[in-house]
mmCIF file of C-alpha atoms (C1' of nucleotides) in Angstrom:
data_model
loop_
_atom_site.group_PDB
_atom_site.id
_atom_site.type_symbol
_atom_site.label_atom_id
_atom_site.label_comp_id
_atom_site.label_asym_id
_atom_site.label_seq_id
_atom_site.Cartn_x
_atom_site.Cartn_y
_atom_site.Cartn_z
ATOM 1 C CA UNK A 162 0.059 -0.239 0.028
ATOM 2 C CA UNK A 163 1.618 3.594 -0.994
ATOM 3 C CA UNK A 164 2.211 5.587 2.041
ATOM 4 C CA UNK A 165 1.135 8.992 1.692
ATOM 5 C CA UNK A 166 2.963 11.628 0.878
ATOM 6 C CA UNK A 167 3.911 14.066 3.208
ATOM 7 C CA UNK A 168 1.594 17.175 2.482
ATOM 8 C CA UNK A 169 -1.292 14.720 3.218
ATOM 9 C CA UNK A 170 -0.917 14.939 6.741
ATOM 10 C CA UNK A 171 -1.662 18.381 7.129
ATOM 11 C CA UNK A 172 -2.114 19.359 10.500
ATOM 12 C CA UNK A 173 -3.459 16.024 11.382
ATOM 13 C CA UNK A 174 -1.113 13.458 13.556
ATOM 14 C CA UNK A 175 1.082 11.535 11.735
ATOM 15 C CA UNK A 176 0.928 7.499 12.169
ATOM 16 C CA UNK A 177 4.696 8.177 13.647
ATOM 17 C CA UNK A 178 5.974 7.355 17.160
ATOM 18 C CA UNK A 179 8.378 9.123 18.361
ATOM 19 C CA UNK A 180 11.328 6.611 17.968
ATOM 20 C CA UNK A 181 10.207 6.668 14.290
ATOM 21 C CA UNK A 182 10.401 10.421 14.504
ATOM 22 C CA UNK A 183 13.289 10.714 16.350
ATOM 23 C CA UNK A 184 15.365 8.304 14.348
ATOM 24 C CA UNK A 185 14.361 10.377 11.004
ATOM 25 C CA UNK A 186 15.124 13.851 12.240
ATOM 26 C CA UNK A 187 18.678 11.983 13.138
ATOM 27 C CA UNK A 188 19.540 10.134 9.684
ATOM 28 C CA UNK A 189 18.445 13.063 7.421
ATOM 29 C CA UNK A 190 21.414 14.894 9.415
ATOM 30 C CA UNK A 191 24.811 15.210 7.692
ATOM 31 C CA UNK A 192 26.542 14.305 10.614
ATOM 32 C CA UNK A 193 23.878 11.491 11.406
ATOM 33 C CA UNK A 194 23.072 13.122 15.735
ATOM 34 C CA UNK A 195 21.582 16.073 16.357
ATOM 35 C CA UNK A 196 20.612 18.405 19.494
ATOM 36 C CA UNK A 197 17.939 17.792 21.316
ATOM 37 C CA UNK A 198 16.552 21.320 19.840
ATOM 38 C CA UNK A 199 17.789 20.143 16.484
ATOM 39 C CA UNK A 200 15.178 17.007 16.628
ATOM 40 C CA UNK A 201 12.628 19.094 17.924
ATOM 41 C CA UNK A 202 12.710 21.592 14.839
ATOM 42 C CA UNK A 203 13.171 18.486 12.092
ATOM 43 C CA UNK A 204 9.667 17.126 13.220
ATOM 44 C CA UNK A 205 8.419 20.799 13.478
ATOM 45 C CA UNK A 206 9.726 21.081 10.006
ATOM 46 C CA UNK A 207 7.813 18.474 8.553
ATOM 47 C CA UNK A 208 4.925 17.560 10.574
ATOM 48 C CA UNK A 209 3.019 20.531 10.997
ATOM 49 C CA UNK A 210 1.131 18.408 13.923
ATOM 50 C CA UNK A 211 4.044 18.876 16.083
ATOM 51 C CA UNK A 212 3.795 22.914 15.873
ATOM 52 C CA UNK A 213 1.204 23.147 18.937
ATOM 53 C CA UNK A 214 1.377 21.567 22.097
ATOM 54 C CA UNK A 215 4.782 21.700 21.947
ATOM 55 C CA UNK A 216 5.260 21.123 26.263
ATOM 56 C CA UNK A 217 3.172 17.742 26.136
ATOM 57 C CA UNK A 218 5.179 16.233 23.113
ATOM 58 C CA UNK A 219 8.617 17.498 23.724
ATOM 59 C CA UNK A 220 8.629 15.582 27.023
ATOM 60 C CA UNK A 221 7.365 12.688 25.616
ATOM 61 C CA UNK A 222 10.722 12.747 23.199
ATOM 62 C CA UNK A 223 12.507 13.540 26.123
ATOM 63 C CA UNK A 224 11.426 10.331 27.839
ATOM 64 C CA UNK A 225 12.162 8.325 24.858
ATOM 65 C CA UNK A 226 15.120 9.244 24.377
ATOM 66 C CA UNK A 227 16.572 8.649 28.085
ATOM 67 C CA UNK A 228 14.309 5.238 28.104
ATOM 68 C CA UNK A 229 15.385 3.848 24.813
ATOM 69 C CA UNK A 230 18.814 1.843 24.047
ATOM 70 C CA UNK A 231 18.632 3.068 20.220
ATOM 71 C CA UNK A 232 19.388 6.445 21.121
ATOM 72 C CA UNK A 233 22.795 7.101 22.152
ATOM 73 C CA UNK A 234 23.894 10.582 23.858
ATOM 74 C CA UNK A 235 27.081 11.518 22.220
ATOM 75 C CA UNK A 236 28.851 14.299 24.465
ATOM 76 C CA UNK A 237 29.808 17.405 22.852
ATOM 77 C CA UNK A 238 33.284 17.775 21.698
ATOM 78 C CA UNK A 239 34.980 21.483 22.986
ATOM 79 C CA UNK A 240 34.655 22.554 19.164
ATOM 80 C CA UNK A 241 30.958 21.921 19.294
ATOM 81 C CA UNK A 242 29.408 24.536 21.557
ATOM 82 C CA UNK A 243 25.817 24.307 22.488
ATOM 83 C CA UNK A 244 23.643 22.930 24.760
ATOM 84 C CA UNK A 245 22.956 19.161 25.986
ATOM 85 C CA UNK A 246 24.212 16.546 24.087
ATOM 86 C CA UNK A 247 24.404 15.435 20.909
ATOM 87 C CA UNK A 248 21.965 12.128 19.866
ATOM 88 C CA UNK A 249 22.814 9.581 17.769
ATOM 89 C CA UNK A 250 21.325 5.923 16.685
ATOM 90 C CA UNK A 251 22.770 3.579 18.416
ATOM 91 C CA UNK A 252 24.890 1.313 15.899
ATOM 92 C CA UNK A 253 23.074 -1.728 16.515
ATOM 93 C CA UNK A 254 19.662 -1.023 16.007
ATOM 94 C CA UNK A 255 19.630 -0.791 11.839
ATOM 95 C CA UNK A 256 17.035 -3.534 12.137
ATOM 96 C CA UNK A 257 14.367 -2.541 14.411
ATOM 97 C CA UNK A 258 11.820 -1.397 11.936
ATOM 98 C CA UNK A 259 10.676 -3.756 9.699
ATOM 99 C CA UNK A 260 11.771 -3.312 6.010
ATOM 100 C CA UNK A 261 12.871 0.191 6.980
ATOM 101 C CA UNK A 262 8.906 1.318 7.634
ATOM 102 C CA UNK A 263 8.952 3.749 10.675
ATOM 103 C CA UNK A 264 4.440 2.821 10.862
ATOM 104 C CA UNK A 265 5.778 0.035 13.875
ATOM 105 C CA UNK A 266 8.773 -1.132 15.078
ATOM 106 C CA UNK A 267 9.766 -4.810 14.413
ATOM 107 C CA UNK A 268 10.643 -5.129 17.992
ATOM 108 C CA UNK A 269 12.200 -2.845 20.937
ATOM 109 C CA UNK A 270 16.030 -2.348 20.492
ATOM 110 C CA UNK A 271 18.068 -4.085 23.479
ATOM 111 C CA UNK A 272 21.587 -2.850 23.370
ATOM 112 C CA UNK A 273 24.413 -5.075 24.291
ATOM 113 C CA UNK A 274 25.209 -4.131 28.002
ATOM 114 C CA UNK A 275 29.182 -4.763 27.423
ATOM 115 C CA UNK A 276 29.143 -3.258 24.248
ATOM 116 C CA UNK A 277 27.379 -0.299 24.887
ATOM 117 C CA UNK A 278 29.278 0.327 28.263
ATOM 118 C CA UNK A 279 32.719 -0.014 25.702
ATOM 119 C CA UNK A 280 31.405 2.335 23.362
ATOM 120 C CA UNK A 281 30.483 5.514 26.056
ATOM 121 C CA UNK A 282 33.885 4.160 27.682
ATOM 122 C CA UNK A 283 35.559 5.411 24.479
ATOM 123 C CA UNK A 284 33.438 8.274 23.558
ATOM 124 C CA UNK A 285 33.599 10.113 26.754
ATOM 125 C CA UNK A 286 37.407 9.487 27.010
ATOM 126 C CA UNK A 287 40.117 11.516 25.221
ATOM 127 C CA UNK A 288 39.392 11.102 21.422
ATOM 128 C CA UNK A 289 41.447 13.800 19.859
ATOM 129 C CA UNK A 290 43.864 11.583 18.666
ATOM 130 C CA UNK A 291 41.392 9.384 17.271
ATOM 131 C CA UNK A 292 38.787 11.797 15.796
ATOM 132 C CA UNK A 293 38.819 13.931 12.300
ATOM 133 C CA UNK A 294 37.475 17.211 12.861
ATOM 134 C CA UNK A 295 33.748 17.815 11.969
ATOM 135 C CA UNK A 296 35.105 20.210 8.792
ATOM 136 C CA UNK A 297 36.707 16.859 7.620
ATOM 137 C CA UNK A 298 33.883 15.168 7.599
ATOM 138 C CA UNK A 299 32.776 14.742 3.641
ATOM 139 C CA UNK A 300 29.533 13.685 3.188
ATOM 140 C CA UNK A 301 28.732 11.041 0.333
ATOM 141 C CA UNK A 302 26.622 12.229 -2.973
ATOM 142 C CA UNK A 303 23.487 10.627 -2.138
ATOM 143 C CA UNK A 304 22.298 10.318 -5.949
ATOM 144 C CA UNK A 305 25.524 8.852 -6.558
ATOM 145 C CA UNK A 306 25.465 6.017 -4.078
ATOM 146 C CA UNK A 307 21.835 5.620 -5.375
ATOM 147 C CA UNK A 308 20.900 4.152 -2.226
ATOM 148 C CA UNK A 309 18.388 5.673 0.334
ATOM 149 C CA UNK A 310 19.142 4.406 3.915
ATOM 150 C CA UNK A 311 15.409 3.029 5.717
ATOM 151 C CA UNK A 312 15.990 6.027 8.187
ATOM 152 C CA UNK A 313 15.910 8.678 5.702
ATOM 153 C CA UNK A 314 12.964 10.643 5.991
ATOM 154 C CA UNK A 315 12.800 10.489 1.835
ATOM 155 C CA UNK A 316 12.437 6.640 2.390
ATOM 156 C CA UNK A 317 9.387 7.075 4.318
ATOM 157 C CA UNK A 318 7.201 10.340 3.186
ATOM 158 C CA UNK A 319 6.381 9.957 -0.820
ATOM 159 C CA UNK A 320 8.851 7.215 -1.991
ATOM 160 C CA UNK A 321 7.585 3.841 -2.301
ATOM 161 C CA UNK A 322 9.293 1.199 -0.269
ATOM 162 C CA UNK A 323 9.681 -1.494 -3.314
ATOM 163 C CA UNK A 324 12.339 1.108 -4.982
ATOM 164 C CA UNK A 325 14.127 0.863 -1.479
ATOM 165 C CA UNK A 326 14.431 -2.412 -1.737
ATOM 166 C CA UNK A 327 15.495 -2.574 -5.337
ATOM 167 C CA UNK A 328 18.044 -0.597 -4.570
ATOM 168 C CA UNK A 329 19.292 -2.340 -2.127
ATOM 169 C CA UNK A 330 19.596 -5.167 -3.810
ATOM 170 C CA UNK A 331 21.925 -3.912 -6.309
ATOM 171 C CA UNK A 332 25.091 -5.132 -4.406
ATOM 172 C CA UNK A 333 27.033 -7.265 -5.753
ATOM 173 C CA UNK A 334 30.329 -6.475 -7.700
ATOM 174 C CA UNK A 335 33.767 -6.857 -5.784
ATOM 175 C CA UNK A 336 35.445 -3.747 -3.971
ATOM 176 C CA UNK A 337 38.297 -2.709 -5.713
ATOM 177 C CA UNK A 338 39.270 -0.229 -4.457
ATOM 178 C CA UNK A 339 39.575 0.739 -0.308
ATOM 179 C CA UNK A 340 39.823 3.643 1.759
ATOM 180 C CA UNK A 341 42.614 4.445 4.048
ATOM 181 C CA UNK A 342 43.207 4.565 7.235
ATOM 182 C CA UNK A 343 40.872 8.535 8.775
ATOM 183 C CA UNK A 344 44.424 8.577 11.212
ATOM 184 C CA UNK A 345 46.219 8.810 7.851
ATOM 185 C CA UNK A 346 44.576 11.165 5.811
ATOM 186 C CA UNK A 347 47.120 13.915 6.868
ATOM 187 C CA UNK A 348 49.757 12.230 7.610
ATOM 188 C CA UNK A 349 52.362 10.070 6.245
ATOM 189 C CA UNK A 350 51.386 6.311 6.284
ATOM 190 C CA UNK A 351 47.855 6.569 4.338
ATOM 191 C CA UNK A 352 47.240 2.960 5.080
ATOM 192 C CA UNK A 353 44.375 0.731 3.677
ATOM 193 C CA UNK A 354 41.988 -0.300 6.267
ATOM 194 C CA UNK A 355 41.335 -3.966 6.713
ATOM 195 C CA UNK A 356 37.478 -5.002 7.741
ATOM 196 C CA UNK A 357 34.536 -5.973 6.373
ATOM 197 C CA UNK A 358 31.251 -4.485 4.887
ATOM 198 C CA UNK A 359 28.543 -4.032 7.347
ATOM 199 C CA UNK A 360 25.061 -3.780 6.703
ATOM 200 C CA UNK A 361 23.164 -2.678 9.606
ATOM 201 C CA UNK A 362 19.975 -2.700 8.406
ATOM 202 C CA UNK A 363 18.504 -6.776 7.419
ATOM 203 C CA UNK A 364 16.756 -5.946 4.112
ATOM 204 C CA UNK A 365 20.698 -5.277 2.684
ATOM 205 C CA UNK A 366 22.941 -8.418 1.770
ATOM 206 C CA UNK A 367 26.469 -8.884 3.114
ATOM 207 C CA UNK A 368 29.458 -8.983 1.263
ATOM 208 C CA UNK A 369 32.602 -9.803 3.388
ATOM 209 C CA UNK A 370 35.999 -8.744 2.101
ATOM 210 C CA UNK A 371 39.812 -8.221 4.110
ATOM 211 C CA UNK A 372 42.632 -6.456 3.296
ATOM 212 C CA UNK A 373 45.919 -5.530 5.472
ATOM 213 C CA UNK A 374 45.486 -3.558 8.677
ATOM 214 C CA UNK A 375 46.444 -0.009 9.465
ATOM 215 C CA UNK A 376 49.156 -1.285 12.032
ATOM 216 C CA UNK A 377 50.086 2.690 12.896
ATOM 217 C CA UNK A 378 47.227 3.403 14.963
ATOM 218 C CA UNK A 379 45.863 0.581 17.535
ATOM 219 C CA UNK A 380 42.872 2.262 18.392
ATOM 220 C CA UNK A 381 41.708 1.584 15.152
ATOM 221 C CA UNK A 382 42.539 -2.120 15.381
ATOM 222 C CA UNK A 383 39.942 -3.939 14.027
ATOM 223 C CA UNK A 384 38.452 -1.921 11.400
ATOM 224 C CA UNK A 385 34.801 -2.110 10.873
ATOM 225 C CA UNK A 386 33.585 -0.497 7.136
ATOM 226 C CA UNK A 387 29.990 0.499 7.897
ATOM 227 C CA UNK A 388 27.584 1.875 5.379
ATOM 228 C CA UNK A 389 24.970 4.199 7.049
ATOM 229 C CA UNK A 390 22.995 5.814 4.956
ATOM 230 C CA UNK A 391 25.481 7.224 1.667
ATOM 231 C CA UNK A 392 28.191 7.363 3.958
ATOM 232 C CA UNK A 393 30.980 5.265 4.475
ATOM 233 C CA UNK A 394 32.116 4.506 8.170
ATOM 234 C CA UNK A 395 35.194 3.242 9.279
ATOM 235 C CA UNK A 396 35.973 1.366 13.084
ATOM 236 C CA UNK A 397 33.722 1.231 16.027
ATOM 237 C CA UNK A 398 32.575 5.023 16.365
ATOM 238 C CA UNK A 399 32.475 5.905 13.017
ATOM 239 C CA UNK A 400 29.083 6.642 12.537
ATOM 240 C CA UNK A 401 29.767 10.134 15.080
ATOM 241 C CA UNK A 402 33.251 11.140 14.381
ATOM 242 C CA UNK A 403 34.833 10.002 11.289
ATOM 243 C CA UNK A 404 34.259 8.782 7.689
ATOM 244 C CA UNK A 405 36.453 7.614 4.850
ATOM 245 C CA UNK A 406 37.447 10.549 3.010
ATOM 246 C CA UNK A 407 34.855 11.247 -0.103
ATOM 247 C CA UNK A 408 37.093 10.252 -3.287
ATOM 248 C CA UNK A 409 37.441 6.861 -1.611
ATOM 249 C CA UNK A 410 33.988 6.450 -0.836
ATOM 250 C CA UNK A 411 32.712 7.488 -4.121
ATOM 251 C CA UNK A 412 35.339 5.060 -5.509
ATOM 252 C CA UNK A 413 34.018 2.632 -3.032
ATOM 253 C CA UNK A 414 30.085 3.519 -4.067
ATOM 254 C CA UNK A 415 30.819 2.934 -7.441
ATOM 255 C CA UNK A 416 32.514 -0.738 -7.043
ATOM 256 C CA UNK A 417 28.897 -1.489 -4.861
ATOM 257 C CA UNK A 418 26.775 -0.079 -6.683
ATOM 258 C CA UNK A 419 25.208 -0.323 -10.199
ATOM 259 C "C1'" DA B 243 13.755 30.308 35.204
ATOM 260 C "C1'" DG B 244 14.466 27.527 31.455
ATOM 261 C "C1'" DG B 245 16.514 24.012 28.918
ATOM 262 C "C1'" DT B 246 18.035 18.756 29.211
ATOM 263 C "C1'" DG B 247 17.918 14.536 30.876
ATOM 264 C "C1'" DT B 248 16.604 10.514 34.349
ATOM 265 C "C1'" DT B 249 13.009 7.644 35.805
ATOM 266 C "C1'" DT B 250 8.756 5.782 37.600
ATOM 267 C "C1'" DA B 251 3.833 5.027 36.623
ATOM 268 C "C1'" DT B 252 -0.468 4.566 33.953
ATOM 269 C "C1'" DG B 253 -3.105 2.995 30.121
ATOM 270 C "C1'" DG B 254 -4.361 2.646 25.628
ATOM 271 C "C1'" DA B 255 -3.259 0.185 20.859
ATOM 272 C "C1'" DT B 256 -2.016 -3.974 18.675
ATOM 273 C "C1'" DA B 257 1.210 -8.029 18.193
ATOM 274 C "C1'" DA B 258 1.555 -12.797 19.434
ATOM 275 C "C1'" DT C 133 -5.110 -13.602 27.560
ATOM 276 C "C1'" DT C 134 -0.884 -11.906 27.716
ATOM 277 C "C1'" DA C 135 3.338 -9.404 26.246
ATOM 278 C "C1'" DT C 136 4.872 -5.669 24.238
ATOM 279 C "C1'" DC C 137 4.982 -1.247 22.346
ATOM 280 C "C1'" DC C 138 3.393 3.598 22.859
ATOM 281 C "C1'" DA C 139 1.979 8.213 24.464
ATOM 282 C "C1'" DT C 140 1.810 10.787 28.099
ATOM 283 C "C1'" DA C 141 2.138 12.488 32.860
ATOM 284 C "C1'" DA C 142 4.747 14.060 36.276
ATOM 285 C "C1'" DA C 143 8.676 14.134 39.846
ATOM 286 C "C1'" DC C 144 12.889 15.402 40.109
ATOM 287 C "C1'" DA C 145 18.196 16.496 39.245
ATOM 288 C "C1'" DC C 146 21.607 19.298 36.382
ATOM 289 C "C1'" DC C 147 23.059 22.738 34.646
ATOM 290 C "C1'" DT C 148 23.970 27.383 32.412
#
DNA sequence: AGGTGTTTATGGATAA
DNA sequence: TTATCCATAAACACCT
């Protein structure tokens, strides 16, 4: 059944839960993380219903951010001034929604406690050596990638889900060009990543590959090349802090997508 | 004081 | 029918 267009909601209540609305907001942002007020703004921009009674629904939304494991609170770096923390999706929660539809969750996402603790520990520790500056993060061109993450609002409003599944299945060609270690980009070694391609949602088949690892940066051992939406990420914390260079990602994209 | 974040409680809706 | 998901209210802590 085709999904209704954005405009058809008008001022009536959209059929999405607060978790869905928040996930849309986060995933539609360039860096896949937003402050609380930016999440509010996204929802009000896209759904006129939420321009009223702000105190009520915003209380509910804050409850959802805290209560649900699928949302990760990311401390701001010193170069990211502003109120409160930033919010991102937990990297393990990609299959939470059925076929990328936000109308109802497949199941409640419960994080692996040990993994989440580890993530939080690394996130809140001294990151300045391992992380690229936000100005270094270059999103891959979406049209070129030909793929839309199920969380993206384009997939929820005005697009039929079948087209999404079709583009998901276009992954086949072997990968011939790999990105370099992000910590090497501005220094001499410029080594190639070791790792494997991980699809963070269940509708996309996974293709494994390996190459030699970067020995220059111990903290980046066990590289994981993750694709989230139109961007490629490396490392456990990649969705939050670093991407491969745009040129490498574009080459990789061409290798994967027809 | 107002914004942000955490937690508990309650009840309706829907899936299993 | 039971379990789970979800919306809402509200108390409270913390911070600027």
